[in-house]
Backbone as a ProteinNet text record, in pm:
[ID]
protein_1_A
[PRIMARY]
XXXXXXXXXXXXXXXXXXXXXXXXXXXXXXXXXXXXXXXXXXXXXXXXXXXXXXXXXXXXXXXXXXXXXXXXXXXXXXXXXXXXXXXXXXXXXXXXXXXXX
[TERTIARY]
-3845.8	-3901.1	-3996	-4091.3	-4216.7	-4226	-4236.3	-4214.1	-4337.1	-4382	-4532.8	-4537.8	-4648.7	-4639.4	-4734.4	-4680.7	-4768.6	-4798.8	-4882.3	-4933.6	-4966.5	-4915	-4903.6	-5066.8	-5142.3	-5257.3	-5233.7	-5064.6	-5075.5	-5113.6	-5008	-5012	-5112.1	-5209.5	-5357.5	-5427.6	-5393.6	-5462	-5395.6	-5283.9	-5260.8	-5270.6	-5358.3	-5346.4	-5522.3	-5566.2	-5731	-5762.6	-5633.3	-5628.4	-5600.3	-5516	-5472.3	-5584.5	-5677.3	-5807.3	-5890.5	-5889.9	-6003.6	-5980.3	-5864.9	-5819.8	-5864.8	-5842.5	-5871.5	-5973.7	-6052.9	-6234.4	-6292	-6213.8	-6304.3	-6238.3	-6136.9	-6029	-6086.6	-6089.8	-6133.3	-6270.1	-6305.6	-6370.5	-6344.1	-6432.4	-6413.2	-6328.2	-6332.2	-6291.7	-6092.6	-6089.6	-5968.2	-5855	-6007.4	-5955.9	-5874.6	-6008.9	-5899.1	-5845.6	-5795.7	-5684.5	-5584.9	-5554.1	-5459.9	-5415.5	-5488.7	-5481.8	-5455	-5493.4	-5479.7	-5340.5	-5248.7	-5121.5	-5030.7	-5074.8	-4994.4	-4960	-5105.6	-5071.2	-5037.4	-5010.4	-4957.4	-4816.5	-4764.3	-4620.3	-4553.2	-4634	-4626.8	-4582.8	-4714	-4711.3	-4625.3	-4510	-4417.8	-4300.3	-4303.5	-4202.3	-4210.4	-4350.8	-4358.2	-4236.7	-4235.1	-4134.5	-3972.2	-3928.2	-3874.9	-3821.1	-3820.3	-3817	-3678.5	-3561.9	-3482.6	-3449.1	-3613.7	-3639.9	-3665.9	-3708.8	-3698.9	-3592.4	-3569.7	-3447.5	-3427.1	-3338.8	-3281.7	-3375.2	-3391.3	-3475.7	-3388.8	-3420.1	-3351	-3286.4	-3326.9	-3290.6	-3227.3	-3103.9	-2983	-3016.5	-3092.9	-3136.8	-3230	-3335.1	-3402.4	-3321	-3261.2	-3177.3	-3052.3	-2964.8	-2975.8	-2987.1	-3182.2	-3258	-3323.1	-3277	-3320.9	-3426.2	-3476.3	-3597.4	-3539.2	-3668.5	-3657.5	-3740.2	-3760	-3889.9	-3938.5	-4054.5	-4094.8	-4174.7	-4171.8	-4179.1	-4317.4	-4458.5	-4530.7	-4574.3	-4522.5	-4575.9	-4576.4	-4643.9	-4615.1	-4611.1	-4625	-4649.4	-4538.2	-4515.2	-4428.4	-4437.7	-4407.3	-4434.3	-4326.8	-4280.2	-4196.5	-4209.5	-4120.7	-4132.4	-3926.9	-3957.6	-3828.5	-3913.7	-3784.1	-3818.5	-3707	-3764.9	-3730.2	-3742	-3625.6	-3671.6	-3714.5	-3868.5	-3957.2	-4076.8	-4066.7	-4204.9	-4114.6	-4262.8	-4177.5	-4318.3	-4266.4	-4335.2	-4363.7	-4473.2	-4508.8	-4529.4	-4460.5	-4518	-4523.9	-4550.1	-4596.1	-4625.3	-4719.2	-4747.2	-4787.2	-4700.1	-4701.6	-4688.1	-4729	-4721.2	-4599.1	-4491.6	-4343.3	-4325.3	-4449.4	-4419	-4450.3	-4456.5	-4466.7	-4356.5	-4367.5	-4225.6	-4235.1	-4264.2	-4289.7	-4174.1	-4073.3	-3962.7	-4019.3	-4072.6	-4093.1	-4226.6	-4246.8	-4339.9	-4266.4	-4124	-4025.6	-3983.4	-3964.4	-3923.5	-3991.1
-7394.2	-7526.6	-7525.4	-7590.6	-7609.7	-7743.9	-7721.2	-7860.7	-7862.3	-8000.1	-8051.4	-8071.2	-7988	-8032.3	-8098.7	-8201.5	-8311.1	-8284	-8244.3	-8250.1	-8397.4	-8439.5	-8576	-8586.1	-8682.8	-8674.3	-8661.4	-8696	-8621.7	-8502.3	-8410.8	-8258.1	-8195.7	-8267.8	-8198.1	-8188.8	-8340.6	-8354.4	-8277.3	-8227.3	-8082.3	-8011.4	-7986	-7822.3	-7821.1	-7942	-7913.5	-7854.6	-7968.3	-7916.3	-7805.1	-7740.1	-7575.1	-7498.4	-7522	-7423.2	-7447.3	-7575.1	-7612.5	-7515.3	-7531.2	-7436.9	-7288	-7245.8	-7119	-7058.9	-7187.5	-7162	-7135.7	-7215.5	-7227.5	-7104.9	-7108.4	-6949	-6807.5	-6804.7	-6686.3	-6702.2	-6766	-6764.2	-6772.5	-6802.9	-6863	-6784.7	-6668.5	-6568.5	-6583.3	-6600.4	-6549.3	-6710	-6834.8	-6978.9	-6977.6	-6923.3	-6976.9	-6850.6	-6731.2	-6661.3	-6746.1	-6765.4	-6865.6	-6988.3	-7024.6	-7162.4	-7115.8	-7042.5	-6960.6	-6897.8	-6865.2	-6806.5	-6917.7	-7005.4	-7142.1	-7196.5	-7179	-7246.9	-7162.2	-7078.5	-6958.6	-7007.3	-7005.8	-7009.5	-7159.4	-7266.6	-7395.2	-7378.9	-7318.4	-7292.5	-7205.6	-7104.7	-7105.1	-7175	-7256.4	-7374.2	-7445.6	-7422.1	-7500.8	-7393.4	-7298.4	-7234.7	-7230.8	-7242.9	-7200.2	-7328.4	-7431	-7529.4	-7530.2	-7405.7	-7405.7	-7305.5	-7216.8	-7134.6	-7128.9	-7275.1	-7300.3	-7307.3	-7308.4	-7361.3	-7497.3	-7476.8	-7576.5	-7600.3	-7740.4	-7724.9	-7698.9	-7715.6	-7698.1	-7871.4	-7957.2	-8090.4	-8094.3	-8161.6	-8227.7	-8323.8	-8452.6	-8580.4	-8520.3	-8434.9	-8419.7	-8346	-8271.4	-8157.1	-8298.2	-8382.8	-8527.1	-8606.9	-8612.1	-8679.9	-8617	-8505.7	-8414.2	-8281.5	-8304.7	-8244.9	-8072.8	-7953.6	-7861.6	-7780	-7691.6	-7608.2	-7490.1	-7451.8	-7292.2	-7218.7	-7116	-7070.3	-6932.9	-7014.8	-6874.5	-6845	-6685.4	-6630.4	-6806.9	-6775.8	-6913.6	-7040.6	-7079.2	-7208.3	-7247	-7373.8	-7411.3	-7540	-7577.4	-7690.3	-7748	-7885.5	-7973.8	-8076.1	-8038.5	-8076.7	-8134	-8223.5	-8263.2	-8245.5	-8210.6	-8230.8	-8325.9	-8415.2	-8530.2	-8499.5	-8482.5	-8465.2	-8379.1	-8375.5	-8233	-8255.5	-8267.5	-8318.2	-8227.2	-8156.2	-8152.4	-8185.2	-8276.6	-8335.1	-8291.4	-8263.8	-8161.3	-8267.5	-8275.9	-8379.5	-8358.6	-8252.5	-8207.1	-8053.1	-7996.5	-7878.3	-7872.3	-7744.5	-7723.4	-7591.3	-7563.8	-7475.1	-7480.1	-7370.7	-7323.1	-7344.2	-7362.8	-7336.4	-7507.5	-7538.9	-7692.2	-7787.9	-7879.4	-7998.9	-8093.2	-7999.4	-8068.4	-8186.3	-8139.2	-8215.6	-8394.3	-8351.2	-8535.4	-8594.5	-8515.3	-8611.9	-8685.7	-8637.6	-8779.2	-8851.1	-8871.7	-8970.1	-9048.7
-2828.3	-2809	-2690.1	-2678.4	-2602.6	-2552.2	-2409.3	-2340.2	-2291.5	-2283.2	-2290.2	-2089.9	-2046.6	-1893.6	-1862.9	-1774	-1707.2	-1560.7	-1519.9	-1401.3	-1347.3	-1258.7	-1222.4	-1094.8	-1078.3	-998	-867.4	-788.4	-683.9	-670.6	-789.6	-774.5	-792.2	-857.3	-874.9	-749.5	-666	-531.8	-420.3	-429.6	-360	-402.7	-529.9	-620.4	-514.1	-538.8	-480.3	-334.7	-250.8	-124	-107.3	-166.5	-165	-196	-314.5	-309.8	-221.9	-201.7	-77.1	46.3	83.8	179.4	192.1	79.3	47.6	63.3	-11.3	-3.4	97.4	233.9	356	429.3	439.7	484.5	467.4	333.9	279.4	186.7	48	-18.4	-184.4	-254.1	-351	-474.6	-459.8	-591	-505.3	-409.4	-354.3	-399	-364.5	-406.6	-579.8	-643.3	-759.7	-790.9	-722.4	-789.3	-744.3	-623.7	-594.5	-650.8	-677.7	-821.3	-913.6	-984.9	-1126.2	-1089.6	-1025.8	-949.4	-1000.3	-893	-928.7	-1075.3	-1151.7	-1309.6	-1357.2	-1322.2	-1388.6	-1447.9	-1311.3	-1273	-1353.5	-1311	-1317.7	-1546.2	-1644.3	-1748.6	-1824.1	-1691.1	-1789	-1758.9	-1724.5	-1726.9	-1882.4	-1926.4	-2086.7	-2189.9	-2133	-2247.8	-2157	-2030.8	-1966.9	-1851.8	-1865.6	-1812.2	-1647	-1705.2	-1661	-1509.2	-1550.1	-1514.6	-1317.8	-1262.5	-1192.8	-1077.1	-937.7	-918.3	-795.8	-766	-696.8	-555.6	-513.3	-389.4	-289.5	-154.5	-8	-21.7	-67	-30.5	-93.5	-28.2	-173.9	-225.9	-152.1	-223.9	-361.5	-336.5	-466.7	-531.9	-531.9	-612	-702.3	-657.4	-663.6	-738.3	-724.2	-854.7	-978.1	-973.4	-1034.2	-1037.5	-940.7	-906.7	-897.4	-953.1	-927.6	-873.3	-837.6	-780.2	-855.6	-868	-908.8	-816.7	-767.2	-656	-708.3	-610.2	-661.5	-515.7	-552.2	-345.3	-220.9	-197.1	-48.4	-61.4	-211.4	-275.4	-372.7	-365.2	-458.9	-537.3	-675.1	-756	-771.6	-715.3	-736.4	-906.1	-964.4	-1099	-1145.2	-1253.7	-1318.5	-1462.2	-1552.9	-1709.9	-1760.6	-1831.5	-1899.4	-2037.6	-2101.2	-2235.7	-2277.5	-2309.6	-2443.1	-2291.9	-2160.7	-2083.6	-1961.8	-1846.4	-1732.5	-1690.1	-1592.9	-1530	-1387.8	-1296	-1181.6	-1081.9	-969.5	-875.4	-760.7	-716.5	-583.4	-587.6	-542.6	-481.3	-383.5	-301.6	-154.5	-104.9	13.9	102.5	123.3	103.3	165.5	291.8	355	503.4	594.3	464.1	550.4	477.9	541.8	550.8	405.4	341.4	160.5	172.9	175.9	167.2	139.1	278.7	300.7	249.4	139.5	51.8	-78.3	-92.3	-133.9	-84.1	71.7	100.1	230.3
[MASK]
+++++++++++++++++++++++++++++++++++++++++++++++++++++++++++++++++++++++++++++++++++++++++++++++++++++

């Protein structure tokens, strides 16, 4: 079974900030391997939904929320049903946490 993923417009607006980053850091070929990393990871959740795991927070872990983990970045996502839905991407090394609460 194939679960339909929704990238929610926060997560896009940190998927951008993350290449943006990249772009100015390093440069453009290095930007979207790093993006392309991420959807990587993020797309096999469409076959693999479970595949993810548990966050550091108990409140999201909680509400359901799970993580997928690519090199220094990570995608905060729940699946509902036949949908997983993506709602945050972040840097590991920053206080993601508290963009739920």
């Amino acid at each position: 079974m194939k679960y339909k993923i929704s990238i929610l417009p926060t997560a896009w607006e940190d998927l951008k900030r993350i290449e943006d980053w990249y772009y100015i850091q390093f440069d453009a070929d290095t930007a979207l391997n790093v993006v392309d990393s991420i959807l990587n990871a993020i797309n096999r959740l469409e076959e693999y939904p479970d595949s993810g795991s548990l966050t550091p927070d108990e409140w999201l872990n909680e509400q359901g929320y799970r993580m997928v983990i690519c090199k220094r970045h990570i995608a905060i996502y729940r699946y509902i049903e036949n949908a997983v839905f993506i709602y945050h991407i972040a840097d590991t090394m920053t206080e993601y946490k508290k963009l739920f609460h």
